[in-house]
Short mmCIF file of C-alpha atoms in Angstrom, two decimals:
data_model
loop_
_atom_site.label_atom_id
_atom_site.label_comp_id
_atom_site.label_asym_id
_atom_site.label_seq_id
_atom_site.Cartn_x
_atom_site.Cartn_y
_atom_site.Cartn_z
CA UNK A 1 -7.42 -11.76 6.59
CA UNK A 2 -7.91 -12.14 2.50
CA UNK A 3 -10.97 -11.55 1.13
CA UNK A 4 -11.96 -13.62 -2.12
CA UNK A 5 -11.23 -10.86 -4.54
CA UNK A 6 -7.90 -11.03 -2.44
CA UNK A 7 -8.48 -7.68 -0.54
CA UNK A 8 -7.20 -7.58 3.22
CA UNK A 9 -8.23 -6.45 6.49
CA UNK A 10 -6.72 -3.41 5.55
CA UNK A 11 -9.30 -1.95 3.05
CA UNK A 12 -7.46 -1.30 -0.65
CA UNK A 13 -4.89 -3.49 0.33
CA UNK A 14 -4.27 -6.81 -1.66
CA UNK A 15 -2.49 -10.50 -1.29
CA UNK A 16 -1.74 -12.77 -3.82
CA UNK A 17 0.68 -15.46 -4.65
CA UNK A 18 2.61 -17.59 -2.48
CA UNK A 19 2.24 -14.88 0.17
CA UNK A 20 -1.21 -15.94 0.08
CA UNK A 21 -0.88 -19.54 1.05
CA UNK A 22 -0.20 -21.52 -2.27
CA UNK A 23 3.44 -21.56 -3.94
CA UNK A 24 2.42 -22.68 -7.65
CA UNK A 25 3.57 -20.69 -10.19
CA UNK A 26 -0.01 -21.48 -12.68
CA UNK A 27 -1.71 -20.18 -9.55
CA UNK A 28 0.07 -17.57 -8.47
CA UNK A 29 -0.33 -16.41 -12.00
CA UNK A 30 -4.00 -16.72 -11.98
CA UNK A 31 -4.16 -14.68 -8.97
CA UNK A 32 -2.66 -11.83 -10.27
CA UNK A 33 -4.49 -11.70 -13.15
CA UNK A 34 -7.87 -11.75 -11.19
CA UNK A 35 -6.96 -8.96 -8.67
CA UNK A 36 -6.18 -6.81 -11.75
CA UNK A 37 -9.49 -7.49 -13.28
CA UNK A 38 -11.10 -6.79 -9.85
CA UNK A 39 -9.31 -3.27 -9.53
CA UNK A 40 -10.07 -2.25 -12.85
CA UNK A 41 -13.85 -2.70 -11.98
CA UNK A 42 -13.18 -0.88 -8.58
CA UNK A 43 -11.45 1.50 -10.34
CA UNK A 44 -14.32 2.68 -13.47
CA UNK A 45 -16.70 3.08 -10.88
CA UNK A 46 -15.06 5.45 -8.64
CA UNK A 47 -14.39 9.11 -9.78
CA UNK A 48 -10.87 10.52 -10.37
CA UNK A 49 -8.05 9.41 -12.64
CA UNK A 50 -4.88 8.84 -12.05
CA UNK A 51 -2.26 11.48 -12.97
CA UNK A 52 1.53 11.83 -12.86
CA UNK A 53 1.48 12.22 -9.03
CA UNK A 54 -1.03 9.12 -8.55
CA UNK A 55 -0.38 5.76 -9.47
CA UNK A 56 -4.05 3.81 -10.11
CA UNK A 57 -1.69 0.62 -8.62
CA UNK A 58 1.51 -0.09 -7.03
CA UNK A 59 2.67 -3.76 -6.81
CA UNK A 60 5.17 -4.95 -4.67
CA UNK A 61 6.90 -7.63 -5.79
CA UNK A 62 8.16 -9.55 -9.38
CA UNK A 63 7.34 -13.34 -9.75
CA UNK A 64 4.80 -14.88 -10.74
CA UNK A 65 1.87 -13.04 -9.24
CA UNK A 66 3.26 -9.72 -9.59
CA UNK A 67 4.66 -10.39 -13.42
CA UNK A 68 0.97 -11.06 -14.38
CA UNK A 69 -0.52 -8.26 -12.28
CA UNK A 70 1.80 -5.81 -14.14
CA UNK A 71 0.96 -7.67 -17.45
CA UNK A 72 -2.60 -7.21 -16.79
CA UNK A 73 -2.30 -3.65 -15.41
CA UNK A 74 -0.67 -2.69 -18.83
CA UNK A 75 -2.99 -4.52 -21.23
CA UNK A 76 -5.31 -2.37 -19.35
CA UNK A 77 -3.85 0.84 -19.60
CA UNK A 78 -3.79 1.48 -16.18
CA UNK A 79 -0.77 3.44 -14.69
CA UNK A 80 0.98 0.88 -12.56
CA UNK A 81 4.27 1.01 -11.20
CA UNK A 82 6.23 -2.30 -9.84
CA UNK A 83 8.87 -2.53 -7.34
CA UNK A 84 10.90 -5.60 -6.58
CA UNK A 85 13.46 -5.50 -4.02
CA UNK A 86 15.76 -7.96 -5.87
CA UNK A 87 15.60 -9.36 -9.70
CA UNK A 88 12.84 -10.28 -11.15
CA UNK A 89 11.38 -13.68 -10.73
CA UNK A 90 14.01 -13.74 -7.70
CA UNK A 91 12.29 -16.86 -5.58
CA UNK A 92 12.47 -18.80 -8.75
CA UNK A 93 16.32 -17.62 -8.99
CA UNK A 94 16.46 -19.10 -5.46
CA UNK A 95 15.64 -22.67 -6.26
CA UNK A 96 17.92 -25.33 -6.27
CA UNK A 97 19.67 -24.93 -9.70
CA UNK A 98 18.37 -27.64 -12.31
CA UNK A 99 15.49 -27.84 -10.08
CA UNK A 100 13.09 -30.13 -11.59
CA UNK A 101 9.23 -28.05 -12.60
CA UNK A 102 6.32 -29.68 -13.96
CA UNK A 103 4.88 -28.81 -17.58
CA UNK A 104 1.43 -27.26 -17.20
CA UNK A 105 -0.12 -24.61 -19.68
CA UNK A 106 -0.60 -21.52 -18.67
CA UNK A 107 -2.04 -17.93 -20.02
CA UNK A 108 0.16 -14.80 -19.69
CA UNK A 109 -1.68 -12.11 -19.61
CA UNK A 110 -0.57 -9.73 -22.11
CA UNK A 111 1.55 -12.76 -23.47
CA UNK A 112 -0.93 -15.32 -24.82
CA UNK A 113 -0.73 -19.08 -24.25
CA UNK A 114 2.49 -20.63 -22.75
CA UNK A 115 2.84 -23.85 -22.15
CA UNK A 116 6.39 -24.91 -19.93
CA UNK A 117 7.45 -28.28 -20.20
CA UNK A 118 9.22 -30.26 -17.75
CA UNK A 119 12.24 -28.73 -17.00
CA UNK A 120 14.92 -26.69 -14.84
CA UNK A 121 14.20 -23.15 -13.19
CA UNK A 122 16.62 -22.12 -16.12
CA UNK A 123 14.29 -22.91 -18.53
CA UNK A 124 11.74 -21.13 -16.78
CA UNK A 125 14.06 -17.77 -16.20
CA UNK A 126 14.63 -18.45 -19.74
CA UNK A 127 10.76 -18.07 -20.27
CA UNK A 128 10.09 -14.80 -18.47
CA UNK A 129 12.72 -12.64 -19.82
CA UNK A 130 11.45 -13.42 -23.19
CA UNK A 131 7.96 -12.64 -21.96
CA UNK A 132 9.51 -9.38 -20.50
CA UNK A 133 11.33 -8.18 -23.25
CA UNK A 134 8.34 -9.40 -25.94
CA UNK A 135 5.59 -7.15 -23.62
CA UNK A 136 7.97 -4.08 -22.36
CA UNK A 137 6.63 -4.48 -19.14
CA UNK A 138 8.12 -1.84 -16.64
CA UNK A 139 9.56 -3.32 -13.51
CA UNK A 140 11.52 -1.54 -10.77
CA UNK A 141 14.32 -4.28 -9.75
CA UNK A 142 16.77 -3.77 -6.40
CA UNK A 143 14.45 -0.91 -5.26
CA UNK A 144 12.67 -2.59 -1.87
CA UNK A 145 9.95 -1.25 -0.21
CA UNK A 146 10.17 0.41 3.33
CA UNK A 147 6.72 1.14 4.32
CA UNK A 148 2.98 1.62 3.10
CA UNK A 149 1.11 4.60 4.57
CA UNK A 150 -2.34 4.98 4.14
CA UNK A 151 -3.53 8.40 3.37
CA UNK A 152 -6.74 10.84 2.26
CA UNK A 153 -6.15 9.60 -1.36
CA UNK A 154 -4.83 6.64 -1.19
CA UNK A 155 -1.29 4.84 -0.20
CA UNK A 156 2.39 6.06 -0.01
CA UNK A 157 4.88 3.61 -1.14
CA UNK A 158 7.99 4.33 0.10
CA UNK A 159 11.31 2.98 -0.84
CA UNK A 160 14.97 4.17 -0.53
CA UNK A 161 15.11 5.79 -4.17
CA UNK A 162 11.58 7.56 -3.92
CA UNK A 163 8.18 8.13 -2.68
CA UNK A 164 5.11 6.88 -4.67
CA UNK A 165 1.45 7.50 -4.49
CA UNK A 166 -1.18 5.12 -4.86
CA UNK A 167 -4.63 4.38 -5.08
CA UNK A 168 -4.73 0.22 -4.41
CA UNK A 169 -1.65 -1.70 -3.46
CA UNK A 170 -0.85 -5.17 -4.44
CA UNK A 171 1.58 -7.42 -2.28
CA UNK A 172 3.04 -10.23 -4.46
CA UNK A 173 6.14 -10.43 -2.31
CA UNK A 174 6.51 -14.50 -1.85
CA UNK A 175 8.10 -15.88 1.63
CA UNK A 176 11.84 -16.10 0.02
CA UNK A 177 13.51 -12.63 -1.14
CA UNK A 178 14.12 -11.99 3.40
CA UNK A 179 14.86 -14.77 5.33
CA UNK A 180 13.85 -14.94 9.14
CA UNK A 181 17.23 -14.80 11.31
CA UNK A 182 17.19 -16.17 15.41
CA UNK A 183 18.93 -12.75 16.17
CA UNK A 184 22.14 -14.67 17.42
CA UNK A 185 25.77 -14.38 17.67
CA UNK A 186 27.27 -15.97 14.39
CA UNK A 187 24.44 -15.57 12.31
CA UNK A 188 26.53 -13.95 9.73
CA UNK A 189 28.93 -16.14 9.32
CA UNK A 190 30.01 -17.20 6.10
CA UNK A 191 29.35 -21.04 7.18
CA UNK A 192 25.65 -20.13 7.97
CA UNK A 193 23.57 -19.89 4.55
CA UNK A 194 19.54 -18.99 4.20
CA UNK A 195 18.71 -20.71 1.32
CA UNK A 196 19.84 -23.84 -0.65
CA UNK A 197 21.50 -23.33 -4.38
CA UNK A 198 23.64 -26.16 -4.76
CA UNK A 199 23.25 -29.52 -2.27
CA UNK A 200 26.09 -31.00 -3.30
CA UNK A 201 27.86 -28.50 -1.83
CA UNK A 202 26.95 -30.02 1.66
CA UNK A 203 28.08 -33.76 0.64
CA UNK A 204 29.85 -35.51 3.59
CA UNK A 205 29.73 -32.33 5.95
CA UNK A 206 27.91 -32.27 9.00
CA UNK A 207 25.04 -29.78 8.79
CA UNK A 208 22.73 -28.18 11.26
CA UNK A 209 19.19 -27.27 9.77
CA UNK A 210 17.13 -24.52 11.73
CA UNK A 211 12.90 -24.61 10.55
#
């Protein structure tokens, strides 16, 4: 259950993006953005700091939502860290390629105004690692996240290269980066795929679509 300053059921917990129940990139963007500017309140009017052992926020997660949560979390000065268990912007990499996107304007935080016109997801990949490399905003890539364990202080974030300690956690981690398997013989098989790059592949085969 989301709360609308994006907070869960599970108190310092927080949901945005498409994990959240809408897939567009201007609001997904938004959205991470907001629950930055929500934390920051939360986190002037509590006592303590962070410090080298405690992260103020740990975000999970490296598209849209979780690119302008870290943007934010930096322009704040708040000590973030953000781990991605793939590349970054990976559910975009997992489009169709030359999917087709909309132009619609949109304010990176950190960035400024940024306005993509209609185009592929290349363009768009394009995009963010200019906005990445322009802002040196720190991202964690191929480092996925095992559990999240509340404790006295806060949350551990644990993840097969290290431990990290947090005082809010963010999940940004869109419905793409681990498909769902049936748990069935052949499942592996190099004729079964999870996720559609190229439909021409598939021309004149006969195809069996599961969901």
């Amino acid at each position: 259950r989301v709360q609308e300053n994006f907070e869960t059921n599970l108190p310092g917990v927080f949901i945005v993006g498409e994990l959240c129940g809408m897939g567009l990139i201007k609001t997904a963007i938004n959205e991470g953005k907001l629950v930055i500017d929500h934390l920051r309140h939360r986190l002037q009017e509590q006592p303590g700091a962070a410090s080298d052992q405690m992260y103020d926020v740990a975000v999970v997660g490296a598209g849209p939502a979780g690119l302008s949560a870290s943007l934010t979390a930096q322009q704040y000065g708040l000590r973030y860290v953000t781990l991605e268990q793939g590349e970054i912007a990976s559910t975009i990499r997992q489009y169709p390629r030359q999917k087709f996107l909309m132009a619609e304007p949109l304010e990176m935080p950190l960035y400024g105004a940024l306005y993509i016109g209609d185009g592929s997801k290349e363009t768009l990949l394009s995009v963010w690692e200019t906005i990445i490399a322009n802002t040196g905003v720190r991202i964690h890539t191929n480092e996925k996240v095992e559990s999240v364990q509340r404790n006295s202080a806060g949350f551990h974030v644990k993840t097969p290269r290290a431990d990290y300690r947090a005082r809010y956690v963010v999940l940004a981690l869109g419905k793409r980066g681990t498909p769902r398997k049936l748990g069935i013989e052949g499942e592996d098989l190099p004729k079964v795929s999870y996720r559609l790059i190229e439909a021409d592949t598939y021309e004149n085969n006969e195809i069996l679509v599961v969901g």
